[in-house]
Structure formats: C-alpha cells, structure tokens
mmCIF file of N, CA, C and O in Angstrom:
data_model
loop_
_atom_site.group_PDB
_atom_site.id
_atom_site.type_symbol
_atom_site.label_atom_id
_atom_site.label_comp_id
_atom_site.label_asym_id
_atom_site.label_seq_id
_atom_site.Cartn_x
_atom_site.Cartn_y
_atom_site.Cartn_z
ATOM 1 N N MET A 2 153.647 103.307 141.639
ATOM 2 C CA MET A 2 154.807 103.366 140.787
ATOM 3 C C MET A 2 156.096 103.485 141.606
ATOM 4 O O MET A 2 157.150 103.685 141.055
ATOM 5 N N GLY A 3 156.011 103.331 142.908
ATOM 6 C CA GLY A 3 157.158 103.502 143.774
ATOM 7 C C GLY A 3 158.233 102.440 143.587
ATOM 8 O O GLY A 3 159.402 102.703 143.819
ATOM 9 N N SER A 4 157.887 101.234 143.167
ATOM 10 C CA SER A 4 158.880 100.158 143.036
ATOM 11 C C SER A 4 159.457 100.060 141.624
ATOM 12 O O SER A 4 160.237 99.159 141.351
ATOM 13 N N LYS A 5 159.118 100.945 140.752
ATOM 14 C CA LYS A 5 159.612 100.893 139.369
ATOM 15 C C LYS A 5 161.053 101.369 139.304
ATOM 16 O O LYS A 5 161.489 102.191 140.082
ATOM 17 N N ARG A 6 161.808 100.839 138.348
ATOM 18 C CA ARG A 6 163.215 101.193 138.221
ATOM 19 C C ARG A 6 163.506 102.068 137.013
ATOM 20 O O ARG A 6 164.404 102.869 137.035
ATOM 21 N N VAL A 7 162.761 101.887 135.950
ATOM 22 C CA VAL A 7 163.000 102.650 134.721
ATOM 23 C C VAL A 7 161.772 103.509 134.456
ATOM 24 O O VAL A 7 160.651 103.016 134.469
ATOM 25 N N PHE A 8 162.016 104.783 134.228
ATOM 26 C CA PHE A 8 160.914 105.687 133.942
ATOM 27 C C PHE A 8 161.146 106.388 132.610
ATOM 28 O O PHE A 8 162.276 106.686 132.240
ATOM 29 N N ILE A 9 160.059 106.632 131.922
ATOM 30 C CA ILE A 9 160.090 107.427 130.699
ATOM 31 C C ILE A 9 159.071 108.535 130.890
ATOM 32 O O ILE A 9 157.925 108.283 131.234
ATOM 33 N N LYS A 10 159.492 109.770 130.670
ATOM 34 C CA LYS A 10 158.588 110.902 130.798
ATOM 35 C C LYS A 10 158.366 111.500 129.419
ATOM 36 O O LYS A 10 159.314 111.775 128.688
ATOM 37 N N MET A 11 157.097 111.655 129.071
ATOM 38 C CA MET A 11 156.744 112.264 127.797
ATOM 39 C C MET A 11 156.003 113.552 128.069
ATOM 40 O O MET A 11 155.090 113.593 128.886
ATOM 41 N N ASP A 12 156.421 114.605 127.403
ATOM 42 C CA ASP A 12 155.757 115.897 127.534
ATOM 43 C C ASP A 12 155.003 116.164 126.236
ATOM 44 O O ASP A 12 155.604 116.328 125.176
ATOM 45 N N LEU A 13 153.704 116.167 126.306
ATOM 46 C CA LEU A 13 152.869 116.351 125.119
ATOM 47 C C LEU A 13 152.587 117.833 124.935
ATOM 48 O O LEU A 13 151.527 118.328 125.299
ATOM 49 N N TRP A 14 153.489 118.569 124.365
ATOM 50 C CA TRP A 14 153.380 120.018 124.320
ATOM 51 C C TRP A 14 152.478 120.547 123.213
ATOM 52 O O TRP A 14 152.219 121.741 123.162
ATOM 53 N N TRP A 15 151.964 119.706 122.340
ATOM 54 C CA TRP A 15 150.995 120.143 121.326
ATOM 55 C C TRP A 15 149.608 119.574 121.614
ATOM 56 O O TRP A 15 148.772 119.465 120.729
ATOM 57 N N GLU A 16 149.361 119.207 122.858
ATOM 58 C CA GLU A 16 148.140 118.488 123.199
ATOM 59 C C GLU A 16 146.841 119.202 122.825
ATOM 60 O O GLU A 16 145.940 118.603 122.279
ATOM 61 N N TYR A 17 146.740 120.469 123.110
ATOM 62 C CA TYR A 17 145.474 121.164 122.880
ATOM 63 C C TYR A 17 145.181 121.329 121.392
ATOM 64 O O TYR A 17 144.036 121.435 120.998
ATOM 65 N N ASN A 18 146.209 121.342 120.572
ATOM 66 C CA ASN A 18 146.006 121.491 119.139
ATOM 67 C C ASN A 18 145.515 120.209 118.481
ATOM 68 O O ASN A 18 145.321 120.168 117.285
ATOM 69 N N ASN A 19 145.346 119.151 119.260
ATOM 70 C CA ASN A 19 144.842 117.894 118.738
ATOM 71 C C ASN A 19 143.394 117.618 119.131
ATOM 72 O O ASN A 19 142.853 116.577 118.781
ATOM 73 N N ILE A 20 142.779 118.539 119.848
ATOM 74 C CA ILE A 20 141.404 118.358 120.295
ATOM 75 C C ILE A 20 140.522 119.319 119.510
ATOM 76 O O ILE A 20 140.651 120.539 119.631
ATOM 77 N N TRP A 21 139.660 118.757 118.694
ATOM 78 C CA TRP A 21 138.778 119.577 117.870
ATOM 79 C C TRP A 21 137.647 120.168 118.706
ATOM 80 O O TRP A 21 137.122 119.519 119.606
ATOM 81 N N VAL A 22 137.273 121.384 118.383
ATOM 82 C CA VAL A 22 136.110 122.022 119.018
ATOM 83 C C VAL A 22 134.868 121.458 118.340
ATOM 84 O O VAL A 22 134.798 121.400 117.112
ATOM 85 N N LYS A 23 133.903 121.036 119.145
ATOM 86 C CA LYS A 23 132.665 120.496 118.583
ATOM 87 C C LYS A 23 131.965 121.552 117.748
ATOM 88 O O LYS A 23 131.986 122.746 118.075
ATOM 89 N N GLU A 24 131.333 121.122 116.681
ATOM 90 C CA GLU A 24 130.661 122.034 115.758
ATOM 91 C C GLU A 24 129.676 122.941 116.485
ATOM 92 O O GLU A 24 129.622 124.147 116.236
ATOM 93 N N LYS A 25 128.914 122.377 117.418
ATOM 94 C CA LYS A 25 127.907 123.176 118.122
ATOM 95 C C LYS A 25 128.510 124.193 119.080
ATOM 96 O O LYS A 25 127.831 125.107 119.524
ATOM 97 N N ASN A 26 129.814 124.071 119.399
ATOM 98 C CA ASN A 26 130.468 124.982 120.332
ATOM 99 C C ASN A 26 131.407 125.981 119.671
ATOM 100 O O ASN A 26 132.024 126.791 120.353
ATOM 101 N N LYS A 27 131.526 125.940 118.355
ATOM 102 C CA LYS A 27 132.482 126.817 117.669
ATOM 103 C C LYS A 27 132.159 128.302 117.866
ATOM 104 O O LYS A 27 133.061 129.117 117.925
ATOM 105 N N TRP A 28 130.915 128.642 118.014
ATOM 106 C CA TRP A 28 130.546 130.031 118.209
ATOM 107 C C TRP A 28 131.090 130.583 119.527
ATOM 108 O O TRP A 28 131.302 131.789 119.673
ATOM 109 N N LYS A 29 131.377 129.704 120.470
ATOM 110 C CA LYS A 29 131.866 130.134 121.778
ATOM 111 C C LYS A 29 133.334 130.576 121.754
ATOM 112 O O LYS A 29 133.773 131.298 122.644
ATOM 113 N N VAL A 30 134.100 130.116 120.773
ATOM 114 C CA VAL A 30 135.534 130.398 120.766
ATOM 115 C C VAL A 30 135.938 131.473 119.760
ATOM 116 O O VAL A 30 137.102 131.841 119.687
ATOM 117 N N VAL A 31 134.990 132.007 119.013
ATOM 118 C CA VAL A 31 135.288 133.041 118.033
ATOM 119 C C VAL A 31 135.601 134.353 118.755
ATOM 120 O O VAL A 31 134.953 134.710 119.724
ATOM 121 N N PHE A 32 136.643 135.049 118.303
ATOM 122 C CA PHE A 32 136.916 136.370 118.860
ATOM 123 C C PHE A 32 137.387 137.302 117.748
ATOM 124 O O PHE A 32 137.819 136.873 116.683
ATOM 125 N N THR A 33 137.272 138.589 118.016
ATOM 126 C CA THR A 33 137.582 139.611 117.034
ATOM 127 C C THR A 33 139.019 140.096 117.176
ATOM 128 O O THR A 33 139.495 140.319 118.283
ATOM 129 N N THR A 34 139.675 140.257 116.033
ATOM 130 C CA THR A 34 140.991 140.866 115.992
ATOM 131 C C THR A 34 140.901 142.108 115.096
ATOM 132 O O THR A 34 139.846 142.348 114.476
ATOM 133 N N TYR A 35 141.970 142.853 114.998
ATOM 134 C CA TYR A 35 141.938 144.058 114.157
ATOM 135 C C TYR A 35 141.827 143.726 112.666
ATOM 136 O O TYR A 35 141.518 144.593 111.869
ATOM 137 N N VAL A 36 142.069 142.485 112.276
ATOM 138 C CA VAL A 36 141.944 142.105 110.866
ATOM 139 C C VAL A 36 140.689 141.270 110.588
ATOM 140 O O VAL A 36 140.499 140.813 109.478
ATOM 141 N N GLY A 37 139.865 141.066 111.602
ATOM 142 C CA GLY A 37 138.632 140.322 111.410
ATOM 143 C C GLY A 37 138.414 139.290 112.496
ATOM 144 O O GLY A 37 139.042 139.334 113.550
ATOM 145 N N LEU A 38 137.526 138.334 112.226
ATOM 146 C CA LEU A 38 137.211 137.295 113.197
ATOM 147 C C LEU A 38 138.225 136.166 113.153
ATOM 148 O O LEU A 38 138.705 135.782 112.077
ATOM 149 N N PHE A 39 138.569 135.642 114.317
ATOM 150 C CA PHE A 39 139.422 134.456 114.425
ATOM 151 C C PHE A 39 138.539 133.317 114.877
ATOM 152 O O PHE A 39 137.900 133.394 115.931
ATOM 153 N N LYS A 40 138.457 132.271 114.064
ATOM 154 C CA LYS A 40 137.574 131.142 114.343
ATOM 155 C C LYS A 40 138.390 129.858 114.471
ATOM 156 O O LYS A 40 138.581 129.132 113.500
ATOM 157 N N PRO A 41 138.900 129.578 115.668
ATOM 158 C CA PRO A 41 139.698 128.360 115.826
ATOM 159 C C PRO A 41 138.857 127.095 115.679
ATOM 160 O O PRO A 41 137.684 127.074 116.044
ATOM 161 N N VAL A 42 139.459 126.044 115.136
ATOM 162 C CA VAL A 42 138.766 124.768 114.993
ATOM 163 C C VAL A 42 139.283 123.741 116.001
ATOM 164 O O VAL A 42 138.731 122.669 116.147
ATOM 165 N N VAL A 43 140.410 124.070 116.674
ATOM 166 C CA VAL A 43 140.958 123.205 117.719
ATOM 167 C C VAL A 43 141.073 124.017 118.999
ATOM 168 O O VAL A 43 141.103 125.250 118.971
ATOM 169 N N MET A 44 141.124 123.323 120.124
ATOM 170 C CA MET A 44 141.256 123.993 121.409
ATOM 171 C C MET A 44 142.645 124.622 121.515
ATOM 172 O O MET A 44 143.611 124.121 120.951
ATOM 173 N N PHE A 45 142.730 125.698 122.240
ATOM 174 C CA PHE A 45 144.015 126.323 122.473
ATOM 175 C C PHE A 45 144.169 126.558 123.966
ATOM 176 O O PHE A 45 143.195 126.605 124.703
ATOM 177 N N PHE A 46 145.420 126.656 124.402
ATOM 178 C CA PHE A 46 145.693 126.799 125.817
ATOM 179 C C PHE A 46 145.062 128.093 126.333
ATOM 180 O O PHE A 46 145.106 129.115 125.681
ATOM 181 N N GLY A 47 144.456 128.022 127.485
ATOM 182 C CA GLY A 47 143.824 129.185 128.079
ATOM 183 C C GLY A 47 142.315 129.164 127.978
ATOM 184 O O GLY A 47 141.641 129.943 128.635
ATOM 185 N N MET A 48 141.765 128.291 127.145
ATOM 186 C CA MET A 48 140.320 128.176 127.062
ATOM 187 C C MET A 48 139.806 127.514 128.341
ATOM 188 O O MET A 48 140.463 126.648 128.913
ATOM 189 N N THR A 49 138.654 127.939 128.790
ATOM 190 C CA THR A 49 138.060 127.332 129.971
ATOM 191 C C THR A 49 137.866 125.841 129.738
ATOM 192 O O THR A 49 137.364 125.431 128.698
ATOM 193 N N ASN A 50 138.298 125.031 130.687
ATOM 194 C CA ASN A 50 138.169 123.581 130.670
ATOM 195 C C ASN A 50 139.043 122.867 129.642
ATOM 196 O O ASN A 50 138.916 121.653 129.475
ATOM 197 N N SER A 51 139.937 123.557 128.951
ATOM 198 C CA SER A 51 140.777 122.852 127.983
ATOM 199 C C SER A 51 141.697 121.855 128.693
ATOM 200 O O SER A 51 141.902 120.743 128.209
ATOM 201 N N SER A 52 142.239 122.242 129.841
ATOM 202 C CA SER A 52 143.098 121.316 130.587
ATOM 203 C C SER A 52 142.315 120.123 131.097
ATOM 204 O O SER A 52 142.777 118.976 131.012
ATOM 205 N N ALA A 53 141.130 120.363 131.633
ATOM 206 C CA ALA A 53 140.302 119.272 132.153
ATOM 207 C C ALA A 53 139.847 118.351 131.034
ATOM 208 O O ALA A 53 139.810 117.122 131.211
ATOM 209 N N THR A 54 139.520 118.909 129.885
ATOM 210 C CA THR A 54 139.115 118.100 128.735
ATOM 211 C C THR A 54 140.250 117.196 128.281
ATOM 212 O O THR A 54 140.062 116.002 128.049
ATOM 213 N N PHE A 55 141.447 117.767 128.178
ATOM 214 C CA PHE A 55 142.589 116.966 127.755
ATOM 215 C C PHE A 55 142.918 115.888 128.781
ATOM 216 O O PHE A 55 143.219 114.749 128.417
ATOM 217 N N GLN A 56 142.830 116.215 130.081
ATOM 218 C CA GLN A 56 143.101 115.231 131.126
ATOM 219 C C GLN A 56 142.102 114.075 131.032
ATOM 220 O O GLN A 56 142.474 112.919 131.166
ATOM 221 N N ALA A 57 140.840 114.376 130.786
ATOM 222 C CA ALA A 57 139.825 113.328 130.661
ATOM 223 C C ALA A 57 140.097 112.428 129.467
ATOM 224 O O ALA A 57 139.939 111.198 129.542
ATOM 225 N N ILE A 58 140.545 113.010 128.365
ATOM 226 C CA ILE A 58 140.883 112.222 127.176
ATOM 227 C C ILE A 58 142.073 111.309 127.456
ATOM 228 O O ILE A 58 142.066 110.127 127.099
ATOM 229 N N MET A 59 143.104 111.850 128.099
ATOM 230 C CA MET A 59 144.276 111.041 128.427
ATOM 231 C C MET A 59 143.905 109.895 129.364
ATOM 232 O O MET A 59 144.369 108.768 129.200
ATOM 233 N N ASN A 60 143.074 110.175 130.368
ATOM 234 C CA ASN A 60 142.642 109.131 131.292
ATOM 235 C C ASN A 60 141.872 108.030 130.573
ATOM 236 O O ASN A 60 142.007 106.852 130.892
ATOM 237 N N LYS A 61 141.065 108.420 129.593
ATOM 238 C CA LYS A 61 140.285 107.432 128.852
ATOM 239 C C LYS A 61 141.185 106.583 127.949
ATOM 240 O O LYS A 61 141.059 105.369 127.905
ATOM 241 N N ILE A 62 142.117 107.226 127.265
ATOM 242 C CA ILE A 62 143.012 106.509 126.357
ATOM 243 C C ILE A 62 143.927 105.555 127.125
ATOM 244 O O ILE A 62 144.157 104.413 126.701
ATOM 245 N N LEU A 63 144.444 106.011 128.260
ATOM 246 C CA LEU A 63 145.437 105.230 129.015
ATOM 247 C C LEU A 63 144.827 104.464 130.196
ATOM 248 O O LEU A 63 145.564 103.977 131.043
ATOM 249 N N ARG A 64 143.514 104.359 130.239
ATOM 250 C CA ARG A 64 142.800 103.763 131.377
ATOM 251 C C ARG A 64 143.375 102.426 131.830
ATOM 252 O O ARG A 64 143.657 102.232 133.018
ATOM 253 N N ASP A 65 143.578 101.493 130.922
ATOM 254 C CA ASP A 65 144.073 100.167 131.302
ATOM 255 C C ASP A 65 145.468 100.241 131.930
ATOM 256 O O ASP A 65 145.726 99.582 132.941
ATOM 257 N N LEU A 66 146.347 101.026 131.334
ATOM 258 C CA LEU A 66 147.702 101.142 131.869
ATOM 259 C C LEU A 66 147.730 101.880 133.207
ATOM 260 O O LEU A 66 148.527 101.558 134.085
ATOM 261 N N ILE A 67 146.852 102.859 133.376
ATOM 262 C CA ILE A 67 146.752 103.574 134.647
ATOM 263 C C ILE A 67 146.274 102.626 135.738
ATOM 264 O O ILE A 67 146.806 102.600 136.843
ATOM 265 N N ASN A 68 145.259 101.824 135.406
ATOM 266 C CA ASN A 68 144.717 100.873 136.387
ATOM 267 C C ASN A 68 145.738 99.820 136.799
ATOM 268 O O ASN A 68 145.716 99.332 137.927
ATOM 269 N N GLU A 69 146.651 99.447 135.900
ATOM 270 C CA GLU A 69 147.691 98.470 136.204
ATOM 271 C C GLU A 69 148.865 99.118 136.955
ATOM 272 O O GLU A 69 149.776 98.434 137.384
ATOM 273 N N GLY A 70 148.867 100.432 137.094
ATOM 274 C CA GLY A 70 149.942 101.128 137.782
ATOM 275 C C GLY A 70 151.186 101.324 136.952
ATOM 276 O O GLY A 70 152.257 101.615 137.483
ATOM 277 N N LYS A 71 151.071 101.183 135.635
ATOM 278 C CA LYS A 71 152.224 101.322 134.747
ATOM 279 C C LYS A 71 152.413 102.743 134.239
ATOM 280 O O LYS A 71 153.483 103.108 133.789
ATOM 281 N N VAL A 72 151.339 103.542 134.291
ATOM 282 C CA VAL A 72 151.371 104.887 133.729
ATOM 283 C C VAL A 72 150.706 105.867 134.685
ATOM 284 O O VAL A 72 149.718 105.529 135.332
ATOM 285 N N VAL A 73 151.278 107.061 134.744
ATOM 286 C CA VAL A 73 150.648 108.178 135.459
ATOM 287 C C VAL A 73 150.532 109.305 134.438
ATOM 288 O O VAL A 73 151.521 109.650 133.785
ATOM 289 N N ALA A 74 149.354 109.862 134.282
ATOM 290 C CA ALA A 74 149.145 110.953 133.333
ATOM 291 C C ALA A 74 148.658 112.179 134.094
ATOM 292 O O ALA A 74 147.724 112.093 134.887
ATOM 293 N N PHE A 75 149.336 113.293 133.868
ATOM 294 C CA PHE A 75 148.909 114.552 134.472
ATOM 295 C C PHE A 75 148.960 115.619 133.410
ATOM 296 O O PHE A 75 150.030 116.064 132.986
ATOM 297 N N VAL A 76 147.808 116.031 132.945
ATOM 298 C CA VAL A 76 147.610 117.017 131.895
ATOM 299 C C VAL A 76 148.506 116.696 130.704
ATOM 300 O O VAL A 76 148.177 115.822 129.921
ATOM 301 N N ASP A 77 149.644 117.379 130.538
ATOM 302 C CA ASP A 77 150.461 117.144 129.337
ATOM 303 C C ASP A 77 151.699 116.298 129.610
ATOM 304 O O ASP A 77 152.553 116.162 128.739
ATOM 305 N N ASP A 78 151.822 115.713 130.792
ATOM 306 C CA ASP A 78 152.969 114.870 131.112
ATOM 307 C C ASP A 78 152.492 113.427 131.353
ATOM 308 O O ASP A 78 151.541 113.202 132.086
ATOM 309 N N VAL A 79 153.176 112.493 130.723
ATOM 310 C CA VAL A 79 152.877 111.076 130.907
ATOM 311 C C VAL A 79 154.151 110.416 131.431
ATOM 312 O O VAL A 79 155.208 110.516 130.815
ATOM 313 N N LEU A 80 154.050 109.747 132.576
ATOM 314 C CA LEU A 80 155.169 109.044 133.183
ATOM 315 C C LEU A 80 154.902 107.548 133.081
ATOM 316 O O LEU A 80 153.879 107.055 133.556
ATOM 317 N N VAL A 81 155.824 106.837 132.425
ATOM 318 C CA VAL A 81 155.688 105.401 132.233
ATOM 319 C C VAL A 81 156.779 104.716 133.057
ATOM 320 O O VAL A 81 157.954 105.059 132.943
ATOM 321 N N GLY A 82 156.372 103.741 133.879
ATOM 322 C CA GLY A 82 157.343 103.006 134.692
ATOM 323 C C GLY A 82 157.354 101.547 134.332
ATOM 324 O O GLY A 82 156.312 100.958 134.030
ATOM 325 N N THR A 83 158.531 100.950 134.305
ATOM 326 C CA THR A 83 158.655 99.534 134.009
ATOM 327 C C THR A 83 159.424 98.826 135.103
ATOM 328 O O THR A 83 160.121 99.429 135.872
#
C-alpha cells in the first residue's frame, strides 16, 4: 500500500457486538452479578480470543481486497487505499 495516494480509515468500534456466541459455547460466557445471571448472546471486548475471532472474520470477508493490496485490516481498523 506504499504507492497509494488516497486512504480511507474505518474504525469499527461496535465490532464485537456483531459476533454471536455459538449456542454450544453460551455456558462459557455466563457470569453472576448481584441481580442474577448475565447471559450475553454476542461477544464482548475482553473475552478470550474475541480479538482473534474478529480478525479472522475480517480477513475472510476482505480476503480478495487484501490479496490485491487494496485493503489492510487490523482488528477494528480497516485502511483502504486507492
């Protein structure tokens, strides 16, 4: 991307809230609060492997553009060069 002239940077700050926890893994994310159990249905920041999972999804979605050198994706930041 060194020879690109125009860049667009996107910060995906709600990324983890778009990844659903698999049904078979929901028991792993339940925790107790003073008002009862909290059972999240989407990943939240701080969960083990949440960053790696999101990075893998971004790489899969943007694979063609990454291979062409048009896009760089790093966790929640996507840099597009033209």
